[in-house]
Short mmCIF file of C-alpha atoms in Angstrom, two decimals:
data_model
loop_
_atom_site.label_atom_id
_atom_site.label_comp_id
_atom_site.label_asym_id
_atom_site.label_seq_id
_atom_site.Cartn_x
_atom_site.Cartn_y
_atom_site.Cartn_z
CA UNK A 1 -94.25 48.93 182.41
CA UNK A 2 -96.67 49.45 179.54
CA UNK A 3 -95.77 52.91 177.67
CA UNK A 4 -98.39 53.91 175.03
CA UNK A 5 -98.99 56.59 172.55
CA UNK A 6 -102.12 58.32 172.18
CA UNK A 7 -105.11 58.54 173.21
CA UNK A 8 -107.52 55.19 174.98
CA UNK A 9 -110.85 54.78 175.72
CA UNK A 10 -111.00 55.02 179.07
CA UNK A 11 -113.48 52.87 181.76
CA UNK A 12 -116.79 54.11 180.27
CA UNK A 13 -117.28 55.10 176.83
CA UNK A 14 -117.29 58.64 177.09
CA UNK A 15 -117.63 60.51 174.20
CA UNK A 16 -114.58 62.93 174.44
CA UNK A 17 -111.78 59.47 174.72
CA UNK A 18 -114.02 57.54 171.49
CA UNK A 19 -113.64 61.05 169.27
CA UNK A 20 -109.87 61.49 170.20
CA UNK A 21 -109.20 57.99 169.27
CA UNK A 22 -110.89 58.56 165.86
CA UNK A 23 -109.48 61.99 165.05
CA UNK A 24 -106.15 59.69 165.73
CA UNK A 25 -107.11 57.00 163.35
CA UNK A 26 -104.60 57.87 160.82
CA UNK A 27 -102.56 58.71 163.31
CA UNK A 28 -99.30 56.31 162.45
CA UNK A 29 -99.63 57.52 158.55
CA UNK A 30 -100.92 61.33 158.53
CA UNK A 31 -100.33 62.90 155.31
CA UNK A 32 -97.76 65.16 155.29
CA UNK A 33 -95.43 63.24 157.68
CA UNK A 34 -91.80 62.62 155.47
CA UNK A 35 -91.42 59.14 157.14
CA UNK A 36 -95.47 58.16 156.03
CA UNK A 37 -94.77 59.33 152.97
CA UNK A 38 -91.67 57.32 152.10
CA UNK A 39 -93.42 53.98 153.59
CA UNK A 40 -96.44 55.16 151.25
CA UNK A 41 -93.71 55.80 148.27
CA UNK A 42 -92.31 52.32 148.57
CA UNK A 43 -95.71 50.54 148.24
CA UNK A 44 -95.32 51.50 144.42
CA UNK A 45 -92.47 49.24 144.25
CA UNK A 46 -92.55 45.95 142.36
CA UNK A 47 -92.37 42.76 144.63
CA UNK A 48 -91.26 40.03 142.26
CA UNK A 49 -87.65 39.25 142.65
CA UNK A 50 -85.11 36.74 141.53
CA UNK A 51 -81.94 36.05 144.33
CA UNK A 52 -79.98 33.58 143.11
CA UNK A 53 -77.09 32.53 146.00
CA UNK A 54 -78.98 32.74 148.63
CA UNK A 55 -78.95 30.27 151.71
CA UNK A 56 -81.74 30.05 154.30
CA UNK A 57 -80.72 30.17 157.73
CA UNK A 58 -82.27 27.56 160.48
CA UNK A 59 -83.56 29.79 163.55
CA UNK A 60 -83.65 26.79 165.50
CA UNK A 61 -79.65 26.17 165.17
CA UNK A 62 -78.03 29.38 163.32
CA UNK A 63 -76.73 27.70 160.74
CA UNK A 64 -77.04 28.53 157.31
CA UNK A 65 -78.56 25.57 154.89
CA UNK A 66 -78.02 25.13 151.61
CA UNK A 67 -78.01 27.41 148.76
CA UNK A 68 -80.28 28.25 146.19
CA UNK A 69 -82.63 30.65 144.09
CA UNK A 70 -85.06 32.55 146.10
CA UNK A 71 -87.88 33.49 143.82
CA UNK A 72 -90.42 36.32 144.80
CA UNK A 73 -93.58 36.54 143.33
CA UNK A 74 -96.43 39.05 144.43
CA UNK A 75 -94.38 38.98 147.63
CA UNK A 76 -94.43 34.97 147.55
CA UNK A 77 -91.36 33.63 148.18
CA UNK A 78 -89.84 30.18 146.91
CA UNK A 79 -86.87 28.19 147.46
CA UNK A 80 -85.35 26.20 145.12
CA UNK A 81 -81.58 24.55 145.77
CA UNK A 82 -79.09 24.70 143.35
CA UNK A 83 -77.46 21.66 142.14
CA UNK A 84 -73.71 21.07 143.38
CA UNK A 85 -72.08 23.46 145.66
CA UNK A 86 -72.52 27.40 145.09
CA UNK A 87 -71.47 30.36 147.04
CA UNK A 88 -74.19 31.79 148.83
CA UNK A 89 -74.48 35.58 147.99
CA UNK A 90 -77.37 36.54 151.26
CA UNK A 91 -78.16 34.41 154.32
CA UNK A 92 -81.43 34.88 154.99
CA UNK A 93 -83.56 34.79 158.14
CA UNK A 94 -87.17 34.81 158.62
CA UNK A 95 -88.49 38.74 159.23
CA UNK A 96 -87.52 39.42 163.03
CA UNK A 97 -90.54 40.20 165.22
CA UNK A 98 -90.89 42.50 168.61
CA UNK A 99 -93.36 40.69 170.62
CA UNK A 100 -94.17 43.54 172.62
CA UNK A 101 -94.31 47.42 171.56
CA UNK A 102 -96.17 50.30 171.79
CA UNK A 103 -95.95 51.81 168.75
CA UNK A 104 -96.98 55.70 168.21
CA UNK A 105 -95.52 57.06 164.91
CA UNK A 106 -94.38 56.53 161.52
CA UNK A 107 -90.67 56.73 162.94
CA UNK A 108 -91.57 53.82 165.44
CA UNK A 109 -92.74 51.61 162.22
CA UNK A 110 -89.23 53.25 160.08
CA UNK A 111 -86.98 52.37 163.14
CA UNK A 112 -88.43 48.76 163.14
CA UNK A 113 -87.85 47.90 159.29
CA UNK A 114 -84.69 49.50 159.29
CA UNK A 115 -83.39 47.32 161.83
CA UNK A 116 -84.69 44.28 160.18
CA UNK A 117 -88.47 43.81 162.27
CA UNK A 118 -90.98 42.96 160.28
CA UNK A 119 -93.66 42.23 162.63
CA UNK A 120 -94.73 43.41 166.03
CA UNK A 121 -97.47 43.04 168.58
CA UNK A 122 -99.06 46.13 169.53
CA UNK A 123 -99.98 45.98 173.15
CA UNK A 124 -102.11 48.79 173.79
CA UNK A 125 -104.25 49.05 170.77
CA UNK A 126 -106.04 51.90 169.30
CA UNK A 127 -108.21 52.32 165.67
CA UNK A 128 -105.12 53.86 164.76
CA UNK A 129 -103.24 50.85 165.04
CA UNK A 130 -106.06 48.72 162.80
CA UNK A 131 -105.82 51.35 160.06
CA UNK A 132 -102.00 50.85 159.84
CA UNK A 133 -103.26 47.08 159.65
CA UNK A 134 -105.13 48.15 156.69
CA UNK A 135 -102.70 49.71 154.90
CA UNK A 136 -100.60 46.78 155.01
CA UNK A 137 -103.55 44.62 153.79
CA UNK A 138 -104.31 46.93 151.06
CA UNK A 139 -100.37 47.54 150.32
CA UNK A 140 -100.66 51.35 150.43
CA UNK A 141 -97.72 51.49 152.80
CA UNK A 142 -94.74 49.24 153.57
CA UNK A 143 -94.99 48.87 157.33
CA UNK A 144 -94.53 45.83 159.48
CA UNK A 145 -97.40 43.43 159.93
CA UNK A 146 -99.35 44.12 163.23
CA UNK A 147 -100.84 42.36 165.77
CA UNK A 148 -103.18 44.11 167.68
CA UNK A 149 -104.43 43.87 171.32
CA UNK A 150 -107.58 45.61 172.52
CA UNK A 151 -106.44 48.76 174.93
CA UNK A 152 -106.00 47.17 178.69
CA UNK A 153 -108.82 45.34 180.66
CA UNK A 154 -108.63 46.20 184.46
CA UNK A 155 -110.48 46.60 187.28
CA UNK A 156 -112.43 49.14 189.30
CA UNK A 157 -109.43 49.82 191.49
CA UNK A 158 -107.13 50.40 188.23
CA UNK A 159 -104.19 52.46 188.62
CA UNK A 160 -104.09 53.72 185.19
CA UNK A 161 -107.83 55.51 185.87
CA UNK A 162 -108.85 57.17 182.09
CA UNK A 163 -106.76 54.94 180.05
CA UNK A 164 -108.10 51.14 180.79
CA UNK A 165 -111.49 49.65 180.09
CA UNK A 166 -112.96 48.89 183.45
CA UNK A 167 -114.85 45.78 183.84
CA UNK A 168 -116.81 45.60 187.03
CA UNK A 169 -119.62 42.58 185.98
CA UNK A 170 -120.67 40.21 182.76
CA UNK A 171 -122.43 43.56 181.22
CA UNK A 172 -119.17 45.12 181.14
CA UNK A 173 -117.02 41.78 179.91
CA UNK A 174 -119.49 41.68 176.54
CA UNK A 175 -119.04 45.38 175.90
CA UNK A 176 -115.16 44.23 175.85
CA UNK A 177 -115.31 41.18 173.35
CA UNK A 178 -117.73 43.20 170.96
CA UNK A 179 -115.40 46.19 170.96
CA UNK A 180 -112.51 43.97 169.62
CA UNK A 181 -114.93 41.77 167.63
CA UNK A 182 -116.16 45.18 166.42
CA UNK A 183 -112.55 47.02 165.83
CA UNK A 184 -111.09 43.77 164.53
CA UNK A 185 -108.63 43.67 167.42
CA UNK A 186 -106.47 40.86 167.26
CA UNK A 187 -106.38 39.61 171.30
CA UNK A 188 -107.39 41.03 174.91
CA UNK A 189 -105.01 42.89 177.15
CA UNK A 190 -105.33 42.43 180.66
CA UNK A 191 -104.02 44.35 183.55
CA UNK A 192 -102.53 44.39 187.27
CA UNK A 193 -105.89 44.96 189.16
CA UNK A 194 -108.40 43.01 187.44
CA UNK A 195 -110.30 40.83 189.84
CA UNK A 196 -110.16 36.89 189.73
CA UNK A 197 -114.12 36.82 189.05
CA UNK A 198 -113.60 39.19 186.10
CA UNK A 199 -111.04 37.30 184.84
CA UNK A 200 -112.41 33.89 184.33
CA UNK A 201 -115.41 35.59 183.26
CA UNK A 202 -113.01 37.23 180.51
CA UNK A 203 -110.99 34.88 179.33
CA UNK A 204 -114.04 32.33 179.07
CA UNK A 205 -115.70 34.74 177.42
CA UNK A 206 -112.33 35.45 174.74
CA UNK A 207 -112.00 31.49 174.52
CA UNK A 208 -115.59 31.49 173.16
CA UNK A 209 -115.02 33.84 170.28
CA UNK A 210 -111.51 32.80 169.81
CA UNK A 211 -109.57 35.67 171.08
CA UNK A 212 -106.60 34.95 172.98
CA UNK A 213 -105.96 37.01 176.39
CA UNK A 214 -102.13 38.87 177.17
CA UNK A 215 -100.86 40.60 178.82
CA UNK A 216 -100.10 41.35 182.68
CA UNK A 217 -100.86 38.47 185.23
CA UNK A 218 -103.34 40.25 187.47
CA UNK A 219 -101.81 40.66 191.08
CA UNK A 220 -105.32 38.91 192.40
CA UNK A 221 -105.24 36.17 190.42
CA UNK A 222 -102.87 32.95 191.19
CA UNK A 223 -100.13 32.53 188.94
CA UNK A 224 -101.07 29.24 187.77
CA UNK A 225 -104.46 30.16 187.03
CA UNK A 226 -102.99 33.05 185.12
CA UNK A 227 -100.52 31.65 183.13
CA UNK A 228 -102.97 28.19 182.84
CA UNK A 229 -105.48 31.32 180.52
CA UNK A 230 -103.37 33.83 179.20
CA UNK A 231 -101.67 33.09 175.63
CA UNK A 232 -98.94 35.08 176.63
CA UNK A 233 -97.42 36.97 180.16
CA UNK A 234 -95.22 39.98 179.92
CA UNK A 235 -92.47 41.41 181.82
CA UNK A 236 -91.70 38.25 183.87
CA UNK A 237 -95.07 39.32 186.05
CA UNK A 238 -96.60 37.05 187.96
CA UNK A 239 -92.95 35.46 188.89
CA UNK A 240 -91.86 39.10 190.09
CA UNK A 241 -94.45 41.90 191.04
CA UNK A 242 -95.12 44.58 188.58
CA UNK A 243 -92.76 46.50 191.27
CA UNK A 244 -93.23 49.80 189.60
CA UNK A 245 -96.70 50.29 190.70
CA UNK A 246 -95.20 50.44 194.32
CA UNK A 247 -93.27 53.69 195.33
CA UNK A 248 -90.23 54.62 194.27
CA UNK A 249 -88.09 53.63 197.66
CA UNK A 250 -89.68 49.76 197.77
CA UNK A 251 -89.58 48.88 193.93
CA UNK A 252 -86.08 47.32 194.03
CA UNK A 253 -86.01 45.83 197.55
CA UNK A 254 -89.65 44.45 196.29
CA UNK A 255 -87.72 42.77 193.54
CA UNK A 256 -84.93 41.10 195.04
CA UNK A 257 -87.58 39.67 197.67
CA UNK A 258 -89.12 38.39 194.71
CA UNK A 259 -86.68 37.15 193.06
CA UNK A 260 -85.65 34.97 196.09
CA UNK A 261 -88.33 32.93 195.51
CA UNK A 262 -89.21 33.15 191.90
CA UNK A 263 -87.65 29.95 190.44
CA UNK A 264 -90.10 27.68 192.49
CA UNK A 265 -92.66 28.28 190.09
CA UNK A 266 -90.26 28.39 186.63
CA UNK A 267 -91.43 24.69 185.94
CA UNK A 268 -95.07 25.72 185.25
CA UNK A 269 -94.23 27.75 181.92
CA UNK A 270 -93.22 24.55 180.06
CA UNK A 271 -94.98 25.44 176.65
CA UNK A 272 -96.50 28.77 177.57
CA UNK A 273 -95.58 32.11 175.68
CA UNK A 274 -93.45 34.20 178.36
CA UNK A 275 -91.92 37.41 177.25
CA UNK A 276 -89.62 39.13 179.69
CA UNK A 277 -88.74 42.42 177.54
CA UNK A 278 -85.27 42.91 179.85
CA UNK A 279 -84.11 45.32 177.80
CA UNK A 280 -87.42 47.75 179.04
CA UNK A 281 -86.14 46.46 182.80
CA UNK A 282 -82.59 47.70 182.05
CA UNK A 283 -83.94 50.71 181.21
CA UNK A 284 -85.90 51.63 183.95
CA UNK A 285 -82.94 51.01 186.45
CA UNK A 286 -81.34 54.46 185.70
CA UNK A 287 -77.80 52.75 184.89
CA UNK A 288 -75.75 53.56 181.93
CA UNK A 289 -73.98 50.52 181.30
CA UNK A 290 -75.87 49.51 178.40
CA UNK A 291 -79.26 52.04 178.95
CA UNK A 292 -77.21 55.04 177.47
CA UNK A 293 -80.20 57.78 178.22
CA UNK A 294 -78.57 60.52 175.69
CA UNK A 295 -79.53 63.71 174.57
CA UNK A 296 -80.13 61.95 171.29
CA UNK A 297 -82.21 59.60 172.35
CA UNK A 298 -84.31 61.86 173.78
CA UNK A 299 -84.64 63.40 170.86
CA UNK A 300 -86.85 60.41 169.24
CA UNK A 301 -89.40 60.38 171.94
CA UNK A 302 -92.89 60.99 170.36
CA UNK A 303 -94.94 63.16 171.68
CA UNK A 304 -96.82 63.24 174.73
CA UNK A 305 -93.38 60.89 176.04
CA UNK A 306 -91.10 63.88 176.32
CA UNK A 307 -91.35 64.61 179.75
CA UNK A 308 -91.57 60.81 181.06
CA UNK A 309 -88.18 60.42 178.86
CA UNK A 310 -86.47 63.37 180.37
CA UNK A 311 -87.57 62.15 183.85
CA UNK A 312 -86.10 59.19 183.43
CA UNK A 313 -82.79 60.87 182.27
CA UNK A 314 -82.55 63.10 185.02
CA UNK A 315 -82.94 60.40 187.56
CA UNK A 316 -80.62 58.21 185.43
CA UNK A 317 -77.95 61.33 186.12
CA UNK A 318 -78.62 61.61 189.24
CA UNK A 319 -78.29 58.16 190.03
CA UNK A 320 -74.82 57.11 192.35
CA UNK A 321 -72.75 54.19 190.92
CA UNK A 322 -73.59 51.80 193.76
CA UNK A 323 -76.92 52.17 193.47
CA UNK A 324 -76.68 51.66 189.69
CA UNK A 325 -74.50 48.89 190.22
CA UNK A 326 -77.03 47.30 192.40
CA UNK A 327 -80.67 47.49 190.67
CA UNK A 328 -78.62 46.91 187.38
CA UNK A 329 -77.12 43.57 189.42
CA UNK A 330 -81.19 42.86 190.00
CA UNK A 331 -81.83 42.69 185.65
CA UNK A 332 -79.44 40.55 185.71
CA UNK A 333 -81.21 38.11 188.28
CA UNK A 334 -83.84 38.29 186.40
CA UNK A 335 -81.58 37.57 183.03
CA UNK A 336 -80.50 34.32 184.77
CA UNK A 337 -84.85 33.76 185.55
CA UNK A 338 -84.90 34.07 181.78
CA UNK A 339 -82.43 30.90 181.34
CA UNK A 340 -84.27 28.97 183.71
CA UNK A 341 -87.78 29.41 181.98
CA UNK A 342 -85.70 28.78 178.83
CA UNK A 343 -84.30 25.66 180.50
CA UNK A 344 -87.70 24.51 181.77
CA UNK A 345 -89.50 24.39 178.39
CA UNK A 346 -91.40 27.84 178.12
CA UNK A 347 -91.75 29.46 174.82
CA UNK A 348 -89.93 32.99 175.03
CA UNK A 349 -90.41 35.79 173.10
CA UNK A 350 -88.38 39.14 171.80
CA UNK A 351 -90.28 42.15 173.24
CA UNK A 352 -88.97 45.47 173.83
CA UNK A 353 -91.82 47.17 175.51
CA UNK A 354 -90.46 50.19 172.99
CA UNK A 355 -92.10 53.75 173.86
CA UNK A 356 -91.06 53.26 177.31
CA UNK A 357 -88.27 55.99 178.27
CA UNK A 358 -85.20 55.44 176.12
CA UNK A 359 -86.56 51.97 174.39
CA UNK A 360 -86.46 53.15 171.35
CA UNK A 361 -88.25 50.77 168.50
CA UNK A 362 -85.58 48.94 166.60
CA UNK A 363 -82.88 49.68 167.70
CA UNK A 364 -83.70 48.18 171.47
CA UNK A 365 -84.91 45.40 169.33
CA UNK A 366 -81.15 44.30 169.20
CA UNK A 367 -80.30 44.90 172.85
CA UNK A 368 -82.93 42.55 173.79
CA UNK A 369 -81.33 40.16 171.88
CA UNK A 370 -77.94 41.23 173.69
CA UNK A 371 -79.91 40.62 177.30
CA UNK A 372 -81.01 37.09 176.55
CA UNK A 373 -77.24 36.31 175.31
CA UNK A 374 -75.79 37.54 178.15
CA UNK A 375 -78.46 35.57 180.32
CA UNK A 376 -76.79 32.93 178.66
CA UNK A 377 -79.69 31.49 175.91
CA UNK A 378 -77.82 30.13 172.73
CA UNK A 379 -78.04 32.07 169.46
CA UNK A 380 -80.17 28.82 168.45
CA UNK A 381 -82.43 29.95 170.97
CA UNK A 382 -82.23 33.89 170.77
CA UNK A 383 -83.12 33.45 166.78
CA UNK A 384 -86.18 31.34 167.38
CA UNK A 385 -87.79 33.62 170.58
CA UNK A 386 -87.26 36.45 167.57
CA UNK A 387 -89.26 34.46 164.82
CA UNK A 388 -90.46 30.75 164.57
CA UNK A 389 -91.78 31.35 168.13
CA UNK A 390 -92.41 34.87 167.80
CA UNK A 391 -94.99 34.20 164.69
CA UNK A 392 -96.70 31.51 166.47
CA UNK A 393 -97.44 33.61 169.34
CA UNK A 394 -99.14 36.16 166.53
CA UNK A 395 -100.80 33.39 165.27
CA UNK A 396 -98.95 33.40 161.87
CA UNK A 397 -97.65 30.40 160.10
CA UNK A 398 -94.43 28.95 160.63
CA UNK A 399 -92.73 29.79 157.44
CA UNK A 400 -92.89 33.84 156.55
CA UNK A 401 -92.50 35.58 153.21
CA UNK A 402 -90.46 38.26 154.99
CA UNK A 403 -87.10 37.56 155.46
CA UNK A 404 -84.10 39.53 156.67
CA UNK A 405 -80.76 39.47 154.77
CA UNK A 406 -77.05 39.67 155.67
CA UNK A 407 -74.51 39.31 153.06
CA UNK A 408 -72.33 37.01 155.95
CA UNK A 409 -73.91 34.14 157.89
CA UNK A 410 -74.32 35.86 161.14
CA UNK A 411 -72.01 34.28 163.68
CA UNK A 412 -73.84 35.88 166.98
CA UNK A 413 -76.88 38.26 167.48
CA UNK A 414 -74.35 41.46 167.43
CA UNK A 415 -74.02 40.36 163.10
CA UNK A 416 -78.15 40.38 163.44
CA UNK A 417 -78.14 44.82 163.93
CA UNK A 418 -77.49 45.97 161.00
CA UNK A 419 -79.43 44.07 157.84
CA UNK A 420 -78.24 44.14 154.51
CA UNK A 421 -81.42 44.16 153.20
CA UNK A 422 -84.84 43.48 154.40
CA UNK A 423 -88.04 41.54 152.27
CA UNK A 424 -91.22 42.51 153.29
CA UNK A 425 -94.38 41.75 151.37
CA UNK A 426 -92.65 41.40 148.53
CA UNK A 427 -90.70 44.76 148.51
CA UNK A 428 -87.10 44.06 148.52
CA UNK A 429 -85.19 47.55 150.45
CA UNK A 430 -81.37 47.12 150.10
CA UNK A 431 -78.95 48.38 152.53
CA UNK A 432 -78.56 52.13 151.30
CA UNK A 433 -82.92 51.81 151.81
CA UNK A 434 -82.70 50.83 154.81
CA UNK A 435 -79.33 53.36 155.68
CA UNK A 436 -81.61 56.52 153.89
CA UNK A 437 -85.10 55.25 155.85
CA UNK A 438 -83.18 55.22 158.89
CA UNK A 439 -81.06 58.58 158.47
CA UNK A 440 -84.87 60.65 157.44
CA UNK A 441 -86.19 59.25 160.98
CA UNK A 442 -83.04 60.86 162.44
CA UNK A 443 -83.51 64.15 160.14
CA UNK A 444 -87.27 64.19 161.28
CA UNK A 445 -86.19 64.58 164.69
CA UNK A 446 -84.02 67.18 163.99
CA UNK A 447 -80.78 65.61 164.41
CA UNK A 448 -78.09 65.07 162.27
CA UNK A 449 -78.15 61.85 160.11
CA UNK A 450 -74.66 60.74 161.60
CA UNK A 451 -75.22 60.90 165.14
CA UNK A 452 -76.61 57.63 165.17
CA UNK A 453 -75.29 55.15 162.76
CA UNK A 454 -78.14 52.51 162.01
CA UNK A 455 -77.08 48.93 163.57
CA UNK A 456 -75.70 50.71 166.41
CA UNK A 457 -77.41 49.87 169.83
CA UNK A 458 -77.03 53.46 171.21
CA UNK A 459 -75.52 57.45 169.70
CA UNK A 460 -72.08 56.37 169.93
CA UNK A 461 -70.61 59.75 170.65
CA UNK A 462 -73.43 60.51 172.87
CA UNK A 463 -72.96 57.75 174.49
CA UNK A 464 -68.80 58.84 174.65
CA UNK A 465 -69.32 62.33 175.74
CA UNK A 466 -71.68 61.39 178.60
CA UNK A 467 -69.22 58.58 179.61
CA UNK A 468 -66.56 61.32 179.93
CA UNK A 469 -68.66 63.63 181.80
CA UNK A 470 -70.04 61.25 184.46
CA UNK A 471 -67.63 58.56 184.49
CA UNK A 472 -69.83 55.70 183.91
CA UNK A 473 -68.40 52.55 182.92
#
């Protein structure tokens, strides 16, 4: 896994990749673009606001507190509780975060704040990425807060030749911490075939300057020495194999071997940052029980992602029932890996690994959230891997000025889809916001603005018609 958009540097610094990822460095907020234009209109908005009725919700429990005014000032929040009892009017959460995207468009950022994300990690970073950073530091656009990782680190034997920075020896490991020093990147990605030498030369290196390394535990480096440096591991790797780097025939037997023996080392994560992004698994199984790879869909890939989305559809077609039934029987092993990391103490994370074929940012958000129920994490827990947890993972304090509001406490995360309004830096977008932001991204992609209802995991009738056709359940 590990979709991105754009262009990387790629393992020297030639000077074709460094001017494509400049003539990209506006890339997320070109002029002209309808959706960059509305997130540039609604920086004009004011961002004090008085709530009165509003009761905070605990992420740690689900449960609503008391209630009170919520004052907003310069997109500084404060809570004061009313005296006796009074009706709460908006139960508010902190801001959701997706602990793992790859972000490539205005309508990635749009489908995020519509569906209640106010922060994300960015885990394949480009300039582009640190000037959408800017433009939330210098308010010019209302966009989600980003975290930023450096494009991957690999080796010389990298299987993703033209898009990773290669680091072969301490030369190339300082050229890596002063590019992110230099671009202001936020942490170090690292990837499936960097060597162990390079690594603890790496992350020494990053501990030195204060950067923290993510990303993929290197397939040559022992787990616990991995997951002992890394602030964070994605994707579950390092407990399974990154089994899509093997061919197509041996990825799922290569899982279910792994699998086998994968709770042996759950007990290490106690306190460490895992984030398992099943809902990017799901996806890549082919099955339709809750991937849905529609026509619509399809429709919201950016470009250069068209033809790996339609790939992935066509084998998703193609794909019998049993076999369906059977890889999409292996997620769900991996689901139940989930609870026992969750059971065992580690810190887990929301991450959709959105730009990946038919992960679409925001609304996959919520089917993430639907995975780690069904894995069978309370909402208690669910709500915290999507905020207290998530912002200490991007280094942000505990309590955030962007908060997500429902007009009902929400009883499960199926309530969480569809906000009634959303805070963020101080500019307060209301439901029919959100329902119009959400209905241009649709318009933009040159579908109709009722084929997808925002808070809806999937294009209902889509999703209906190819359920007739095929007969998927």
């Amino acid at each position: 896994m590990g979709g991105r958009g754009g262009a990387v540097s790629g393992g020297e610094p030639a000077a074709p990749d460094e001017d494509a990822q400049w003539r990209l460095r506006v890339g997320l907020l070109p002029e002209g673009d309808p959706l960059a234009d509305a997130l540039r209109a609604l920086a004009t908005r004011p961002r004090d606001h008085h709530l009165p009725g509003v009761a905070l919700v605990d992420p740690r429990t689900g449960r609503p507190g008391p209630t009170g005014e919520l004052s907003v000032v310069d997109g500084r929040t404060r809570f004061t509780e009313a005296e006796g009892a009074c009706p709460a009017s908006w139960h508010a959460l902190p801001g959701l975060v997706d602990a793992h995207v790859h972000v490539s468009s205005a309508g990635d950022l749009v489908g995020l704040i519509t569906h209640g994300v106010t922060a994300y990690r960015q885990m394949w970073g480009e300039p582009a990425h640190r000037y959408t950073s800017g433009a939330h530091r210098a308010r010019t656009a209302v966009v989600p807060r980003a975290w930023v990782s450096t494009a991957v680190v690999d080796g010389p034997r990298t299987r993703v030749a033209g898009g990773a920075r290669v680091v072969d020896g301490p030369g190339s490991v300082d050229h890596v911490l002063n590019e992110a020093l230099g671009f202001a990147f936020d942490g170090v990605k690292v990837y499936d075939d960097l060597e162990p030498d390079r690594f603890e030369e790496l992350v020494t290196a990053a501990d030195r300057v204060g950067l923290p390394v993510v990303g993929h535990v290197p397939e040559r480096v022992p787990l616990a020495v991995a997951r002992a440096a890394m602030w964070s591991t994605e994707h579950l790797y390092g407990l399974v194999p990154n089994v899509f780097r093997l061919p197509a025939g041996r990825r799922w037997p290569a899982l279910a071997d792994a699998l086998d023996r994968a709770g042996e080392e759950v007990g290490g994560f106690a306190g460490r940052f895992a984030c398992p992004t099943l809902v990017a698994w799901r996806a890549l199984t082919g099955e339709r029980r809750w991937t849905r790879p529609s026509g619509t869909a399809l429709a919201l890939a950016d470009a250069g992602r068209g033809p790996a989305w339609t790939a992935a559809a066509r084998e998703a077609l193609r794909l019998d029932r049993e076999r369906a039934a059977e890889r999409g029987a292996l997620v769900d092993r991996l689901g139940g890996l989930v609870l026992e990391l969750h059971r065992a103490g580690a810190r887990l994370l929301v991450g959709t690994d959105c730009g990946n074929p038919f992960v679409v940012a925001g609304p996959s958000f919520h089917k993430e959230l639907a995975e780690l129920t069904r894995a069978g994490l309370p909402l208690g827990a669910v709500l915290s891997a999507a905020t207290t947890d998530a912002r200490a993972a991007l280094r942000l304090p505990e309590r955030s000025d962007d908060l997500v509001l429902y007009r009902r406490a929400p009883a499960s995360v199926a309530d969480l889809a569809r906000p009634d309004a959303v805070l963020l830096d101080g500019v307060l977008l209301d439901g029919a916001d959100l329902d119009d932001l959400w209905e241009l991204r649709l318009v933009s992609a040159g579908l109709s603005p009722d084929v997808w209802p925002r808070g809806e995991a999937d294009p209902a009738p889509t999703a209906r018609r190819e359920k007739e056709r095929t007969g998927a359940g």
